[in-house]
Coordinates of C-alpha atoms and ligand atoms in Angstrom, one line a residue:
X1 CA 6.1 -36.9 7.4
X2 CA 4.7 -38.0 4.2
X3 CA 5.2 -41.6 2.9
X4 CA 7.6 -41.3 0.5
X5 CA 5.5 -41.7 -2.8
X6 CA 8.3 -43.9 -4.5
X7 CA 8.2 -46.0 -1.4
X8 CA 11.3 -45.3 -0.8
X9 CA 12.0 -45.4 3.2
X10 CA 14.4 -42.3 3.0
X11 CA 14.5 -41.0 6.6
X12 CA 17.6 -39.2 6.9
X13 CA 18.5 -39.0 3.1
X14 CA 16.8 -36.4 1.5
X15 CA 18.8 -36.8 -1.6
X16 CA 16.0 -39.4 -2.2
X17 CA 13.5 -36.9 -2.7
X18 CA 11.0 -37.0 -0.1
X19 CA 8.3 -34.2 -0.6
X20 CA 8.1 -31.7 2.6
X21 CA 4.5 -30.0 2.0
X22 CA 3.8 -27.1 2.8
X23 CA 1.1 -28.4 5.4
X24 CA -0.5 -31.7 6.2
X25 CA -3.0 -33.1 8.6
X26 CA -2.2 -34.6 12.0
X27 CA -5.0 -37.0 14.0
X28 CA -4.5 -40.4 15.2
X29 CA -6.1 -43.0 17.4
X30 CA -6.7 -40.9 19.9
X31 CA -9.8 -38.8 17.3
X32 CA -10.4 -42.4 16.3
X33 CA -11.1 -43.6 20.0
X34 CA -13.5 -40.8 20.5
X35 CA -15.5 -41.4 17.7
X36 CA -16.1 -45.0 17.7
X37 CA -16.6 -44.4 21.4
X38 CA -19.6 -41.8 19.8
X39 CA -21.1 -44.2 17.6
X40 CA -21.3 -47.1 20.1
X41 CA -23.6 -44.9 21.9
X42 CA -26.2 -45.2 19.0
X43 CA -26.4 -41.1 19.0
X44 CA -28.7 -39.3 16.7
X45 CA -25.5 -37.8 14.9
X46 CA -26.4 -34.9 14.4
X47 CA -25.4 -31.9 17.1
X48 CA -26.5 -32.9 21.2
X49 CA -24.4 -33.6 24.2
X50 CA -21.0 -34.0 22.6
X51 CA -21.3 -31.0 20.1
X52 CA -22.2 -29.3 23.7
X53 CA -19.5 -30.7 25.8
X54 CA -16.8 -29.1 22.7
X55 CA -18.5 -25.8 22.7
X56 CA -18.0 -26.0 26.5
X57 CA -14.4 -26.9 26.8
X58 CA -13.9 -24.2 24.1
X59 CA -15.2 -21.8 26.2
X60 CA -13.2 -22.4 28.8
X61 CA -10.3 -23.2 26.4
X62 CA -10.5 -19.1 25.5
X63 CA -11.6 -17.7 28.4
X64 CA -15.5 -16.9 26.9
X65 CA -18.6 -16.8 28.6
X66 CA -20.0 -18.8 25.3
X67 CA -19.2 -20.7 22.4
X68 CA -21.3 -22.1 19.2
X69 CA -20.0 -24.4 16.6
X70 CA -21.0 -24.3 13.3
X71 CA -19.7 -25.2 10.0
X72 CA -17.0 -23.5 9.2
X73 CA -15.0 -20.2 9.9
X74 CA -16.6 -18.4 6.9
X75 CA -20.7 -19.6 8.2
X76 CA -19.1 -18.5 11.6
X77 CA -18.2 -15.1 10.6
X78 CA -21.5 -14.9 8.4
X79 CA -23.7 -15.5 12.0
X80 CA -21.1 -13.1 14.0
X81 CA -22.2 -10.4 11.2
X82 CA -26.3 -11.5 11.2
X83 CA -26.6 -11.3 14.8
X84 CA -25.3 -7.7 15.3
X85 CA -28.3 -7.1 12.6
X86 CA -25.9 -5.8 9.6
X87 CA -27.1 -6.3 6.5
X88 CA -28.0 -4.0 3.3
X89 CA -26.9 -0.7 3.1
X90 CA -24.1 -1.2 5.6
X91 CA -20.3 -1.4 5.5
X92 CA -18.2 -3.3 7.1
X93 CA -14.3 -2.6 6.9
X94 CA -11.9 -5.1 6.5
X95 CA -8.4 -5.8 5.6
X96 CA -6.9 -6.0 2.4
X97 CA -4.8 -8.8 3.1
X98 CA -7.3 -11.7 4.5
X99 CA -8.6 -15.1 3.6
X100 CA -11.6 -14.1 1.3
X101 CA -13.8 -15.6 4.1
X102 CA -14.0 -12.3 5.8
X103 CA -15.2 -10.2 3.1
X104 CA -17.5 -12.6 1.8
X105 CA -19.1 -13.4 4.8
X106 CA -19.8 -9.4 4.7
X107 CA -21.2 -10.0 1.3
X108 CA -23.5 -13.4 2.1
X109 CA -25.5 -11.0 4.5
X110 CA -25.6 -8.4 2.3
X111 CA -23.3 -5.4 3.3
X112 CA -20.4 -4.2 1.3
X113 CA -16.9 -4.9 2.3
X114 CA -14.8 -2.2 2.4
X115 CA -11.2 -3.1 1.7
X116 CA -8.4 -1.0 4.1
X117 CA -4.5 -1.4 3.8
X118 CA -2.9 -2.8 7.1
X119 CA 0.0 -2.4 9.1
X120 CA 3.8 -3.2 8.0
X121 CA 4.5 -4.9 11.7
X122 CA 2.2 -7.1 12.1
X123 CA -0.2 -7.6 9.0
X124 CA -3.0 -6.7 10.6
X125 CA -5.5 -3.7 9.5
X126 CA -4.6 -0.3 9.9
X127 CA -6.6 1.9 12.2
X128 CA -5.4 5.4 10.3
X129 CA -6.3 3.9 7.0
X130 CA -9.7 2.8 8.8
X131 CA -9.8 6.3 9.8
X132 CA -10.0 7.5 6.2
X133 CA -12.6 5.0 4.7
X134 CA -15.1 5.4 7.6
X135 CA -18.9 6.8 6.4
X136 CA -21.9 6.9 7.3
X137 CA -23.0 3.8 6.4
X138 CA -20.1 2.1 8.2
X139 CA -21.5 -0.6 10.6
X140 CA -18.6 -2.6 11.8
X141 CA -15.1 -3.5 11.0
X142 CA -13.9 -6.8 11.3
X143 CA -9.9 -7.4 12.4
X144 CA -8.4 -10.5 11.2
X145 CA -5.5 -11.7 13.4
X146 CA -3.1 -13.2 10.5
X147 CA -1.0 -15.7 12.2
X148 CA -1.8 -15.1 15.8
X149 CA -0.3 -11.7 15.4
X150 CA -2.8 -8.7 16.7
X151 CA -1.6 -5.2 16.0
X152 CA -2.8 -2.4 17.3
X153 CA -5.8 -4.1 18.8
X154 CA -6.5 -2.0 21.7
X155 CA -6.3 1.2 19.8
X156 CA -8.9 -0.4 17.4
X157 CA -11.3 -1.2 20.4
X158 CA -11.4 2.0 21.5
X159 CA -11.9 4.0 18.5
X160 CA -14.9 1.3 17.5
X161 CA -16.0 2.0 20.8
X162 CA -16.1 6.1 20.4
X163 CA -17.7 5.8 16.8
X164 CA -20.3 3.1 17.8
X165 CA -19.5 0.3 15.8
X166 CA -19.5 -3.1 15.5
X167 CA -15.8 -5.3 16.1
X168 CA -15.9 -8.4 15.2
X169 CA -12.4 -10.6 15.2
X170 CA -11.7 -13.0 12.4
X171 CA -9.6 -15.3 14.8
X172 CA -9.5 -18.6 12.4
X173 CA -6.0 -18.4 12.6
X174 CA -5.3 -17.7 16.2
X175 CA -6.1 -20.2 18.4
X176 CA -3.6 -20.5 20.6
X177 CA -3.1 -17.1 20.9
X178 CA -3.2 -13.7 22.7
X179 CA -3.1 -10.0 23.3
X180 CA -2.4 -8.9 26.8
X181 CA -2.5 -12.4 28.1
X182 CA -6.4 -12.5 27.1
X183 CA -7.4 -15.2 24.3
X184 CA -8.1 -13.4 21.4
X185 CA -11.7 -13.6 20.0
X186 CA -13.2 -11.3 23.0
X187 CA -11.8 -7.8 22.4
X188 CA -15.0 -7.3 20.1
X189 CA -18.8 -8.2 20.3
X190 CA -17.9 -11.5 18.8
X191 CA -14.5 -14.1 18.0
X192 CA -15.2 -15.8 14.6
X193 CA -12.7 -19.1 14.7
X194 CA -12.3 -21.8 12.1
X195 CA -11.7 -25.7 12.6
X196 CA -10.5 -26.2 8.9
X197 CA -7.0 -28.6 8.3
X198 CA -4.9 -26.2 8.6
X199 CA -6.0 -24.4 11.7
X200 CA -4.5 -25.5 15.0
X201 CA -6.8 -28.1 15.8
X202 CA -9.6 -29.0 13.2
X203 CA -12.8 -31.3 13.0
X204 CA -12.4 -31.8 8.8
X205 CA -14.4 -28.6 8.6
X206 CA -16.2 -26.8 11.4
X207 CA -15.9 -23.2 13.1
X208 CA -17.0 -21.7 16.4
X209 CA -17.9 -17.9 17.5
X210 CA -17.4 -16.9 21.1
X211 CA -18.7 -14.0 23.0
X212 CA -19.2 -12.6 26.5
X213 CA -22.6 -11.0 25.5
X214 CA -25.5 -13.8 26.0
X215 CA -28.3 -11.4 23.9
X216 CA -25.6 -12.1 20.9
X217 CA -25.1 -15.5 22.1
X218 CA -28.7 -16.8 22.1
X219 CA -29.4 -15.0 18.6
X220 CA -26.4 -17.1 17.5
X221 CA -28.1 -20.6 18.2
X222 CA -31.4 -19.6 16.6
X223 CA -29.5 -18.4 13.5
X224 CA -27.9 -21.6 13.0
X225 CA -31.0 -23.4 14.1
X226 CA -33.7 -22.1 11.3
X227 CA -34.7 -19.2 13.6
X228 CA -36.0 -21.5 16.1
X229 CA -35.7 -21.7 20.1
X230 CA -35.6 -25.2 20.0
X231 CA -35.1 -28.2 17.8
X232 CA -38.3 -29.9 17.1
X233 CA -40.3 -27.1 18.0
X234 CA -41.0 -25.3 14.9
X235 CA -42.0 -21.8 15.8
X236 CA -39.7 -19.7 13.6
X237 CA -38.6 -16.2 16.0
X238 CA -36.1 -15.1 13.5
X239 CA -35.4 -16.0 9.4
X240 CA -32.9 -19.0 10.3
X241 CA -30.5 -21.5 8.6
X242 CA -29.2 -24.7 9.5
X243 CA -25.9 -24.5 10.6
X244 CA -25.2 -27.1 13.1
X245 CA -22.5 -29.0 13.4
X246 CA -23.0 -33.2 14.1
X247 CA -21.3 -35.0 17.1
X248 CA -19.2 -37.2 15.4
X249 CA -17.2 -33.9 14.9
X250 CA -17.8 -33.2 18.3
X251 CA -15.9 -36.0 19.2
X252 CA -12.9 -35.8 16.9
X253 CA -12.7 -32.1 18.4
X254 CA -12.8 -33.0 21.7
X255 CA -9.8 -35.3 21.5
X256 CA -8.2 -32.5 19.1
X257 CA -9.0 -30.2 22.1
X258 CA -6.4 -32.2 24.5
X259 CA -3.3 -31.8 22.5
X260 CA -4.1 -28.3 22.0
X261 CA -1.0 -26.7 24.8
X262 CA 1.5 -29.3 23.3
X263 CA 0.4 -28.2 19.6
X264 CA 0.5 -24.1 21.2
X265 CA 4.5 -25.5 22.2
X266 CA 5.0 -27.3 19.3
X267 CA 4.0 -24.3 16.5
X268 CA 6.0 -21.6 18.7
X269 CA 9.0 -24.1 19.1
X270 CA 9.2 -24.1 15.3
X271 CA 9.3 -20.8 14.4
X272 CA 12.1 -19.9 16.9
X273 CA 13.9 -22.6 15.2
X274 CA 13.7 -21.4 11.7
X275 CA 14.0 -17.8 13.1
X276 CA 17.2 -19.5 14.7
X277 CA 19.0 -21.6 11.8
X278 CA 17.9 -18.5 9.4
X279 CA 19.2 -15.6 11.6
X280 CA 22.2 -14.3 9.8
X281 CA 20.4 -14.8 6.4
X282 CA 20.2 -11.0 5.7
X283 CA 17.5 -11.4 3.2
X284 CA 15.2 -13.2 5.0
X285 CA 12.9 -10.7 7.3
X286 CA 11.0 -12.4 10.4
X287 CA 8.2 -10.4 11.7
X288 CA 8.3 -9.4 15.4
X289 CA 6.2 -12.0 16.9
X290 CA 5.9 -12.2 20.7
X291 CA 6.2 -15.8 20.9
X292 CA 5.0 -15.7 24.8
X293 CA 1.5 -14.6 23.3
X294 CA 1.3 -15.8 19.5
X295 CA 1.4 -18.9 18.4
X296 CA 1.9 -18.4 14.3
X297 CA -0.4 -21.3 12.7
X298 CA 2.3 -21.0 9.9
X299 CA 5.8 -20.0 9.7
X300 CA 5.8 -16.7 7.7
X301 CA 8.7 -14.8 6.3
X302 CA 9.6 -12.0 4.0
X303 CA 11.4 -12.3 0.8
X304 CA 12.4 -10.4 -2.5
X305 CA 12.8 -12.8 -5.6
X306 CA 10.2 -15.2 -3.4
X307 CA 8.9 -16.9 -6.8
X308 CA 12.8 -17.6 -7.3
X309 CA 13.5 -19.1 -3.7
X310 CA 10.2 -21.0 -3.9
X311 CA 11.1 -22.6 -7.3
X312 CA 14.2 -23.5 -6.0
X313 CA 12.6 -25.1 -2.7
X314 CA 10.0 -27.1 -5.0
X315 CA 12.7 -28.9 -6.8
X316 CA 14.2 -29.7 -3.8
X317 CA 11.2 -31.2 -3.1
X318 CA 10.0 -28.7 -0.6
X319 CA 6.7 -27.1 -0.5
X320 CA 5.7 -23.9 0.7
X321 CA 2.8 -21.2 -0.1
X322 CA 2.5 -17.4 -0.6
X323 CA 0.7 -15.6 1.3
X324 CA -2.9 -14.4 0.3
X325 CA -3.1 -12.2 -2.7
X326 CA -4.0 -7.9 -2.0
X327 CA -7.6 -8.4 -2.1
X328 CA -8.4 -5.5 -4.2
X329 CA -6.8 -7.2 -7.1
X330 CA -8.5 -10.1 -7.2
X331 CA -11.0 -10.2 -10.1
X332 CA -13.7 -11.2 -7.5
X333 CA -13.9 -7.7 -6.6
X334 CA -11.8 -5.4 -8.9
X335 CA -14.8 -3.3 -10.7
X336 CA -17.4 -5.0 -8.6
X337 CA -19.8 -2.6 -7.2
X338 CA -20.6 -4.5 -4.6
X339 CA -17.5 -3.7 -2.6
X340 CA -15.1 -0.6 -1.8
X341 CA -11.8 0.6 -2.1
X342 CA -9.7 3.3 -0.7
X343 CA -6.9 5.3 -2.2
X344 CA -3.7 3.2 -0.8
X345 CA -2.8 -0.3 -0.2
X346 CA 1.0 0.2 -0.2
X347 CA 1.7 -2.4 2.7
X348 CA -1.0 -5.1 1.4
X349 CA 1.2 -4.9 -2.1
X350 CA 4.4 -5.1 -0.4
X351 CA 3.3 -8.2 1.6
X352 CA 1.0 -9.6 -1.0
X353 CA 4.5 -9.9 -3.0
X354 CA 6.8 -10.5 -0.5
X355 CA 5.4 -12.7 2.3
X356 CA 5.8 -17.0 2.2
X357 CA 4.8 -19.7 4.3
X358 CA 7.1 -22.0 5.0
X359 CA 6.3 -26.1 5.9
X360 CA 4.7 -25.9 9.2
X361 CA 3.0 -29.3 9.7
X362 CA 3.0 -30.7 13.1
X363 CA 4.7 -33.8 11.7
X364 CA 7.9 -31.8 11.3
X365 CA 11.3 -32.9 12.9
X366 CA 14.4 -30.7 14.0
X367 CA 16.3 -32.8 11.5
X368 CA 13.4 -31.5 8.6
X369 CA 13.8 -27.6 9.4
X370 CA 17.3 -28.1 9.3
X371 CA 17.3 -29.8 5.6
X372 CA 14.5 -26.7 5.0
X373 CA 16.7 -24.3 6.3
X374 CA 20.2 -25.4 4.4
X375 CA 18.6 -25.4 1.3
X376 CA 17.3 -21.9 1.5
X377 CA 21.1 -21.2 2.7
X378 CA 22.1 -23.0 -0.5
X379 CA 20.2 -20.5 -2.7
X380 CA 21.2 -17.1 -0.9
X381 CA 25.2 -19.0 -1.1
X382 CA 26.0 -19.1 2.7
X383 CA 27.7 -21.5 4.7
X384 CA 24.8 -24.4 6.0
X385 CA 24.0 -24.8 9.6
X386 CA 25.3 -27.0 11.7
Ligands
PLP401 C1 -9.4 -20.2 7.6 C2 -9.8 -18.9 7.6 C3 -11.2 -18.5 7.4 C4 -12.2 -19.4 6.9 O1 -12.5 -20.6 7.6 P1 -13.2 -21.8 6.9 O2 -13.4 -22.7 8.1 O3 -12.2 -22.4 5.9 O4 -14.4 -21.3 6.3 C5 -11.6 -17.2 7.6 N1 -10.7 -16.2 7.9 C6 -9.4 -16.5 8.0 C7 -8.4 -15.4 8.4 C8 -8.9 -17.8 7.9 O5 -7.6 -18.1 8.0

């Protein structure tokens, strides 16, 4: 929990005003430990044997044959897209409801984004609107797993598969999580993952791709290595960047790494529980999550007068967030012609407007949802919880 700002030791009083937010970080001596254990080693900083012992516990974390850190879940989705070779004059489909990450990343190599409505159940992209907005110039569509959650994922292999293109999963926000007991991240050519704060574990910033295909996987570390085979021997086999990650991250991963099965119970723990104290709340819609498989980064929820309940949360000093705008409405790409639309995003809209993240942070207490979860009783007038 926060320090009460007005120093003002308030633990069971909430009539004090503490501030719930909506999200906050969560490290300790532990990431400390590691990294002063890194830098009494007098290491070059920069990524070598810790940045590989991460990527390798990643890998075996999910399940994949490789792993590569880089910078951040956007760069890491960016390097997914460059190594499968699209670039200008391709398309690459993605949701409508997203982090812009994903269609930017599409846009840094050059392609256009195509943006596709997604499914009412679980928020992911639809395969029959993908379907409709398919062309020729259609390389690749990427599926985001939003909160953990992954649709019709199998479906959406196999069509890619018959039409010959690319799938590449924007997994930032699944760690933790899978679809048929498999990790996702390896239903496509390539698992895009982010290590940002709010992502189930994190290194400040910092991302990873993983794959099962080592063609794809040894393209990847030239592309964030400026094209070379090798650090220090400058022969360039590809245009490259410089993407690498440094060990110091490394290390506060690695420690990150070991509480990630009691963060997996923690995050699932919590949304039963606010699925629990807000089950007879008629207004409140949970999505169907599979909590044996998902684990929902954030606690999600569907509301009607959302601005109104949120308002009403705030001044009870509780923070929470809407979920991403519809993309095509942004002004970043409404009437830009480097991106394209289709006819309908009915569902995006709906959940655009109706979907809110509740406070999910790790530092949470049964005590905390329960204050959370009387105060939204408060507002829709029904009897608190126990
Ligand atoms: C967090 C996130 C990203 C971007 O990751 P960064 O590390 O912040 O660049 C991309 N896609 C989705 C779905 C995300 O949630």
């Amino acid at each position: 929990m926060e320090l009460d700002p007005k120093g003002i030791s308030s633990k069971n009083n909430y009539s004090l005003m503490k501030t719930i937010n909506q999200y906050e970080p969560s490290y300790g001596i532990e990431e400390a430990k590691e990294v002063e254990a890194y830098l009494k080693t007098n290491g070059w900083l920069t990524e070598f044997r810790q940045t590989r012992r991460f990527e390798e516990e990643l890998a075996k974390f999910t399940g994949a044959k490789y792993c590569s850190v880089v910078i951040n879940g956007t760069v890491s989705l960016f390097i997914a897209l460059k190594a499968l070779g699209i670039g200008r004059g391709n398309e690459v489909i993605v949701p409508d409801i997203t982090m812009a990450a994903t269609p930017n990343a599409a846009l840094l190599c050059g392609a256009t984004p195509v943006f596709v409505d997604i499914e009412p159940h679980s928020h992911c992209i639809d395969l029959n609107q993908i379907k409709k907005a398919i062309s020729k110039k259609t390389k690749a569509v990427i599926h985001v797993s939003l909160n953990g959650r992954a649709g019709e994922l199998s479906m959406l292999k196999k069509f890619c598969k018959e039409k010959g293109l690319h799938l590449i999963e924007d997994a930032a926000q699944s760690l933790g999580s899978f679809y048929n007991g498999r990790h996702l991240g390896l239903n496509g050519a390539v698992g895009s993952f982010s290590l940002s704060i709010h992502k189930l574990i994190t290194t400040g910033q910092g991302g990873f791709v993983i794959t099962n295909n080592k063609q794809i996987h040894d393209s990847i570390k030239m592309l964030k290595d400026f094209g070379r085979k090798k650090g220090g021997m400058d022969n360039y086999l590809k245009v490259g960047w410089n993407f690498k990650f440094t060990d110091i991250q490394a290390s506060f991963g690695i420690a990150q790494l070991r509480k990630i099965d009691d963060r997996i119970k923690f995050k699932r723990w919590l949304f039963d529980l606010y699925k629990n104290f807000l089950s007879d709340v008629s207004q409140i819609k949970f999505l169907e999550t599979d909590l044996t498989q998902t684990t929902p980064w954030f606690v999600d929820i569907m509301v009607n007068n959302r601005n109104s309940l949120m308002k009403y949360l705030k001044e009870k000093g509780i923070d929470t967030r809407p979920v991403y705008p519809a993309l095509h409405t942004q002004h970043a790409y409404n009437g830009s012609s480097d991106v394209k639309f289709t006819n309908s995003y009915r569902e995006s809209e709906r959940v655009a407007k109706k979907c809110l993240w509740l406070p999910s942070s790790f530092t949470l207490k049964e005590e905390d949802i329960r204050y959370i979860c009387n105060v939204i009783r408060e507002y829709y007038k029904i009897k608190k919880v126990l």
